[in-house]
Amino acid sequence: MRARRWLPVAIPAVLVLVPLLVAIVGPMISRRTTPGLPYSGAGVLGTDGLGRDVLGLLLVGGRTALGMAFGAVLIAYAVGGLIGLVAASTRHRWLDELLIRPLDVLLPLPSLLVISVVAVGWQASAPAITLAVAMVNVPTVARLVRAAALDAASSPVVEALRMQRESWATIQLGYVGRAVIGPVAADLGTRITLAVFLVASVNFLGLGLSPTASDWAVSVSRNREGLLLQPWSVLAPAILLVSFTLGFNLLADRLVHHTRRLAVGRV
């Protein structure tokens, strides 16, 4: 019974941890090897179209494939979360409008198009792609945090804390911030998965990192013509990307389900 209870969590956890560990530990244990023949069977997983060891590329490719996505989500929550908290807690409607309305201009814009334009302008720049992915996520994060914080920000508890002359940071990050944790946790799975998809799409289309980069999406794009000659050069990085996004989505669904059960139990 216990095994059945933990199985829905254990399987997606493994799906997430494997590529995550490869991305974190891989660069520490990878070794430079001399390029050999293209699409050969040399090594554990063979070589890619440039004769480089596929296993070696996998060990260092996750640093950009997942690192840029996590960085973008962190920036989006830092900027969008702050905007949402300020908009929800302000007593001036004009400030609320000033913070939220400009973000509405970015909402209708196609995310991939915006990121592709930025990526083309700063070719092979990981920071530029990271900032572009963060930028397209800021409006939705700000609106999410604002909506989640509105009730708590206007509650009598906040008024009492203000009368006690508590600092803005103490009120917003201490009390109001706790009301935002649930919605943010539920949104986190979708947000990170979307960021991984956007980063991988730009790199796969050749609009992001250099075609010789070790990034997983770049490897899939560059070696897809040799799929029949050396399938692991394409399948190995693709499996890691799919494994992470699928596992993270499943974990996020379990987290949302658990949060709803706790909420119903409290009621």
Tab-separated table of C-alpha atoms in Angstrom:
chain	number	residue	atom	x	y	z
A	1	MET	CA	0.000	0.000	0.000
A	2	ARG	CA	2.797	2.397	0.884
A	3	ALA	CA	4.544	1.606	-2.397
A	4	ARG	CA	1.388	2.410	-4.336
A	5	ARG	CA	1.004	5.647	-2.405
A	6	TRP	CA	4.531	6.823	-3.197
A	7	LEU	CA	4.675	5.528	-6.780
A	8	PRO	CA	2.888	8.557	-8.356
A	9	VAL	CA	5.526	10.780	-6.747
A	10	ALA	CA	8.576	8.537	-7.104
A	11	ILE	CA	8.306	8.090	-10.880
A	12	PRO	CA	8.121	11.807	-11.792
A	13	ALA	CA	10.790	12.551	-9.170
A	14	VAL	CA	13.170	10.165	-10.936
A	15	LEU	CA	12.266	11.691	-14.297
A	16	VAL	CA	13.246	15.112	-12.964
A	17	LEU	CA	16.282	14.140	-10.905
A	18	VAL	CA	18.133	12.261	-13.655
A	19	PRO	CA	18.458	15.198	-16.108
A	20	LEU	CA	18.838	17.630	-13.198
A	21	LEU	CA	21.769	15.676	-11.771
A	22	VAL	CA	23.299	15.391	-15.229
A	23	ALA	CA	23.049	19.175	-15.629
A	24	ILE	CA	24.535	19.896	-12.175
A	25	VAL	CA	27.150	17.179	-11.775
A	26	GLY	CA	27.931	16.607	-15.457
A	27	PRO	CA	30.242	19.615	-16.011
A	28	MET	CA	32.276	18.564	-12.953
A	29	ILE	CA	33.022	15.069	-14.234
A	30	SER	CA	33.175	15.650	-17.982
A	31	ARG	CA	36.483	15.244	-19.781
A	32	ARG	CA	37.679	16.702	-23.028
A	33	THR	CA	38.196	14.129	-25.736
A	34	THR	CA	39.764	14.365	-29.162
A	35	PRO	CA	37.106	14.503	-31.915
A	36	GLY	CA	36.854	11.361	-34.005
A	37	LEU	CA	34.830	10.318	-37.020
A	38	PRO	CA	31.329	11.786	-37.403
A	39	TYR	CA	28.442	9.537	-36.319
A	40	SER	CA	30.690	6.673	-35.304
A	41	GLY	CA	30.130	4.092	-32.574
A	42	ALA	CA	33.199	5.130	-30.590
A	43	GLY	CA	32.584	5.678	-26.900
A	44	VAL	CA	29.550	4.815	-24.813
A	45	LEU	CA	26.989	6.687	-26.935
A	46	GLY	CA	29.029	7.247	-30.092
A	47	THR	CA	29.927	10.583	-31.681
A	48	ASP	CA	27.896	13.427	-33.160
A	49	GLY	CA	28.115	15.049	-36.580
A	50	LEU	CA	31.325	16.851	-35.614
A	51	GLY	CA	32.950	13.707	-34.242
A	52	ARG	CA	32.539	14.757	-30.610
A	53	ASP	CA	31.667	12.301	-27.854
A	54	VAL	CA	27.893	12.309	-27.300
A	55	LEU	CA	28.188	11.389	-23.622
A	56	GLY	CA	30.592	14.255	-23.033
A	57	LEU	CA	28.181	16.667	-24.708
A	58	LEU	CA	25.297	15.399	-22.577
A	59	LEU	CA	27.247	16.024	-19.383
A	60	VAL	CA	27.840	19.699	-20.190
A	61	GLY	CA	24.774	20.459	-22.326
A	62	GLY	CA	22.293	20.618	-19.463
A	63	ARG	CA	24.059	23.607	-17.958
A	64	THR	CA	22.517	25.854	-20.618
A	65	ALA	CA	19.402	23.812	-21.430
A	66	LEU	CA	18.102	23.922	-17.841
A	67	GLY	CA	20.250	26.712	-16.421
A	68	MET	CA	18.826	29.393	-18.704
A	69	ALA	CA	15.261	28.238	-18.006
A	70	PHE	CA	15.714	28.279	-14.223
A	71	GLY	CA	17.442	31.652	-14.402
A	72	ALA	CA	14.621	33.103	-16.485
A	73	VAL	CA	11.950	31.875	-14.064
A	74	LEU	CA	13.896	33.244	-11.095
A	75	ILE	CA	14.163	36.670	-12.724
A	76	ALA	CA	10.493	36.603	-13.768
A	77	TYR	CA	9.344	35.869	-10.218
A	78	ALA	CA	11.721	38.432	-8.712
A	79	VAL	CA	10.557	41.236	-11.028
A	80	GLY	CA	6.953	40.196	-11.608
A	81	GLY	CA	6.443	39.186	-7.986
A	82	LEU	CA	7.639	42.553	-6.728
A	83	ILE	CA	5.409	44.388	-9.204
A	84	GLY	CA	2.419	42.262	-8.187
A	85	LEU	CA	2.985	42.816	-4.458
A	86	VAL	CA	3.348	46.584	-4.878
A	87	ALA	CA	0.256	46.771	-7.089
A	88	ALA	CA	-1.811	44.735	-4.630
A	89	SER	CA	-0.721	46.643	-1.541
A	90	THR	CA	-0.827	50.207	-2.835
A	91	ARG	CA	-3.647	52.504	-1.721
A	92	HIS	CA	-3.318	54.569	-4.913
A	93	ARG	CA	-5.245	53.282	-7.893
A	94	TRP	CA	-3.079	55.294	-10.296
A	95	LEU	CA	0.015	53.420	-9.115
A	96	ASP	CA	-1.750	50.085	-9.597
A	97	GLU	CA	-2.683	51.087	-13.141
A	98	LEU	CA	0.811	52.425	-13.831
A	99	LEU	CA	2.387	49.123	-12.821
A	100	ILE	CA	-0.044	46.669	-14.435
A	101	ARG	CA	-1.300	48.363	-17.617
A	102	PRO	CA	2.079	48.552	-19.412
A	103	LEU	CA	2.480	44.817	-18.866
A	104	ASP	CA	-0.793	44.227	-20.732
A	105	VAL	CA	0.980	45.383	-23.890
A	106	LEU	CA	3.343	42.403	-23.650
A	107	LEU	CA	0.636	39.799	-23.006
A	108	PRO	CA	-0.719	39.528	-26.609
A	109	LEU	CA	2.768	39.288	-28.127
A	110	PRO	CA	3.809	35.759	-29.183
A	111	SER	CA	6.430	34.630	-26.682
A	112	LEU	CA	8.533	32.691	-29.164
A	113	LEU	CA	8.558	35.624	-31.601
A	114	VAL	CA	9.780	38.072	-28.942
A	115	ILE	CA	12.503	35.699	-27.759
A	116	SER	CA	13.568	34.937	-31.338
A	117	VAL	CA	13.971	38.652	-32.143
A	118	VAL	CA	16.097	39.193	-29.032
A	119	ALA	CA	18.123	36.055	-29.732
A	120	VAL	CA	18.854	37.143	-33.311
A	121	GLY	CA	20.002	40.562	-32.095
A	122	TRP	CA	22.400	38.996	-29.582
A	123	GLN	CA	23.432	35.803	-31.348
A	124	ALA	CA	24.794	33.020	-29.131
A	125	SER	CA	24.248	35.061	-25.962
A	126	ALA	CA	22.872	32.942	-23.115
A	127	PRO	CA	22.169	35.984	-20.861
A	128	ALA	CA	20.151	37.659	-23.629
A	129	ILE	CA	17.992	34.562	-24.148
A	130	THR	CA	17.524	34.200	-20.396
A	131	LEU	CA	16.394	37.819	-20.043
A	132	ALA	CA	14.063	37.496	-23.041
A	133	VAL	CA	12.374	34.400	-21.594
A	134	ALA	CA	12.072	36.189	-18.249
A	135	MET	CA	10.587	39.267	-19.917
A	136	VAL	CA	7.731	37.374	-21.566
A	137	ASN	CA	6.902	35.703	-18.244
A	138	VAL	CA	6.907	38.856	-16.098
A	139	PRO	CA	3.368	40.050	-17.064
A	140	THR	CA	1.637	36.783	-16.161
A	141	VAL	CA	3.665	36.385	-12.968
A	142	ALA	CA	2.827	39.958	-11.903
A	143	ARG	CA	-0.885	39.431	-12.516
A	144	LEU	CA	-0.847	36.101	-10.694
A	145	VAL	CA	0.884	37.531	-7.622
A	146	ARG	CA	-1.336	40.621	-7.620
A	147	ALA	CA	-4.532	38.542	-7.762
A	148	ALA	CA	-3.308	36.187	-5.034
A	149	ALA	CA	-2.183	39.029	-2.760
A	150	LEU	CA	-5.206	41.360	-3.078
A	151	ASP	CA	-7.330	39.824	-0.311
A	152	ALA	CA	-4.449	39.498	2.141
A	153	ALA	CA	-3.152	43.012	1.378
A	154	SER	CA	-6.544	44.567	2.211
A	155	SER	CA	-7.198	42.473	5.317
A	156	PRO	CA	-7.544	43.922	8.858
A	157	VAL	CA	-4.315	42.174	9.827
A	158	VAL	CA	-2.362	44.311	7.383
A	159	GLU	CA	-4.048	47.452	8.715
A	160	ALA	CA	-3.083	46.453	12.238
A	161	LEU	CA	0.508	45.848	11.188
A	162	ARG	CA	0.611	49.272	9.540
A	163	MET	CA	-0.705	50.894	12.726
A	164	GLN	CA	2.123	49.170	14.578
A	165	ARG	CA	4.487	50.823	12.081
A	166	GLU	CA	5.823	47.572	10.727
A	167	SER	CA	8.006	47.957	7.639
A	168	TRP	CA	6.673	47.370	4.140
A	169	ALA	CA	8.987	44.405	3.679
A	170	THR	CA	7.814	42.811	6.919
A	171	ILE	CA	4.157	43.146	5.954
A	172	GLN	CA	4.418	42.153	2.307
A	173	LEU	CA	7.053	39.436	2.538
A	174	GLY	CA	6.013	38.205	5.956
A	175	TYR	CA	2.213	38.181	5.974
A	176	VAL	CA	0.987	38.873	2.430
A	177	GLY	CA	3.751	36.733	0.955
A	178	ARG	CA	2.409	33.656	2.728
A	179	ALA	CA	-0.911	34.057	0.913
A	180	VAL	CA	0.924	33.992	-2.422
A	181	ILE	CA	2.931	30.822	-1.747
A	182	GLY	CA	0.121	28.431	-2.725
A	183	PRO	CA	-0.704	29.948	-6.141
A	184	VAL	CA	2.981	30.453	-6.910
A	185	ALA	CA	3.773	26.816	-6.063
A	186	ALA	CA	0.938	25.672	-8.333
A	187	ASP	CA	2.178	27.920	-11.128
A	188	LEU	CA	5.825	26.966	-10.728
A	189	GLY	CA	5.573	23.651	-12.565
A	190	THR	CA	3.953	25.181	-15.627
A	191	ARG	CA	6.258	28.190	-15.556
A	192	ILE	CA	9.502	26.186	-15.491
A	193	THR	CA	8.245	23.750	-18.115
A	194	LEU	CA	7.276	26.649	-20.387
A	195	ALA	CA	10.687	28.262	-19.877
A	196	VAL	CA	12.463	25.020	-20.803
A	197	PHE	CA	10.259	24.742	-23.903
A	198	LEU	CA	10.961	28.325	-24.986
A	199	VAL	CA	14.717	28.066	-24.456
A	200	ALA	CA	14.861	24.718	-26.242
A	201	SER	CA	12.713	25.984	-29.133
A	202	VAL	CA	14.913	29.012	-29.781
A	203	ASN	CA	18.082	26.911	-29.651
A	204	PHE	CA	16.556	24.155	-31.788
A	205	LEU	CA	15.554	26.667	-34.467
A	206	GLY	CA	19.128	27.954	-34.610
A	207	LEU	CA	18.197	31.419	-33.320
A	208	GLY	CA	19.903	31.107	-29.960
A	209	LEU	CA	23.203	29.532	-29.029
A	210	SER	CA	25.959	28.732	-31.494
A	211	PRO	CA	25.383	25.649	-33.695
A	212	THR	CA	28.517	24.144	-32.160
A	213	ALA	CA	27.275	24.570	-28.568
A	214	SER	CA	26.825	21.498	-26.400
A	215	ASP	CA	23.269	22.480	-25.417
A	216	TRP	CA	20.805	19.574	-25.554
A	217	ALA	CA	18.380	21.314	-27.928
A	218	VAL	CA	21.219	22.423	-30.189
A	219	SER	CA	22.481	18.828	-30.278
A	220	VAL	CA	19.063	17.564	-31.340
A	221	SER	CA	18.835	20.177	-34.087
A	222	ARG	CA	22.372	19.740	-35.366
A	223	ASN	CA	22.349	15.936	-35.461
A	224	ARG	CA	18.807	15.221	-36.649
A	225	GLU	CA	20.073	14.576	-40.172
A	226	GLY	CA	22.228	11.745	-38.823
A	227	LEU	CA	19.438	10.136	-36.797
A	228	LEU	CA	19.638	6.888	-38.761
A	229	LEU	CA	23.448	6.807	-38.639
A	230	GLN	CA	23.867	7.571	-34.923
A	231	PRO	CA	20.458	7.730	-33.179
A	232	TRP	CA	21.889	8.425	-29.700
A	233	SER	CA	23.246	11.783	-30.849
A	234	VAL	CA	19.611	12.894	-31.149
A	235	LEU	CA	17.709	10.578	-28.811
A	236	ALA	CA	19.906	11.023	-25.732
A	237	PRO	CA	19.526	14.832	-25.382
A	238	ALA	CA	15.877	14.647	-26.467
A	239	ILE	CA	15.112	12.017	-23.809
A	240	LEU	CA	16.672	14.186	-21.099
A	241	LEU	CA	14.608	17.217	-22.128
A	242	VAL	CA	11.357	15.233	-22.342
A	243	SER	CA	12.113	13.456	-19.076
A	244	PHE	CA	12.594	16.716	-17.187
A	245	THR	CA	9.511	18.502	-18.576
A	246	LEU	CA	7.247	15.468	-18.188
A	247	GLY	CA	8.430	14.709	-14.662
A	248	PHE	CA	8.188	18.325	-13.539
A	249	ASN	CA	4.633	18.605	-14.862
A	250	LEU	CA	3.612	15.447	-13.034
A	251	LEU	CA	5.190	16.670	-9.791
A	252	ALA	CA	3.436	20.018	-10.157
A	253	ASP	CA	0.089	18.259	-10.666
A	254	ARG	CA	0.654	16.219	-7.510
A	255	LEU	CA	1.541	19.386	-5.592
A	256	VAL	CA	-1.628	21.162	-6.758
A	257	HIS	CA	-3.735	18.110	-5.871
A	258	HIS	CA	-2.151	17.913	-2.414
A	259	THR	CA	-2.682	21.649	-1.839
A	260	ARG	CA	-6.360	21.383	-2.766
A	261	ARG	CA	-6.838	18.437	-0.417
A	262	LEU	CA	-5.301	20.406	2.427
A	263	ALA	CA	-7.542	23.379	1.631
A	264	VAL	CA	-10.660	21.192	1.602
A	265	GLY	CA	-9.581	19.529	4.856
A	266	ARG	CA	-9.248	22.901	6.555
A	267	VAL	CA	-12.713	23.899	5.408
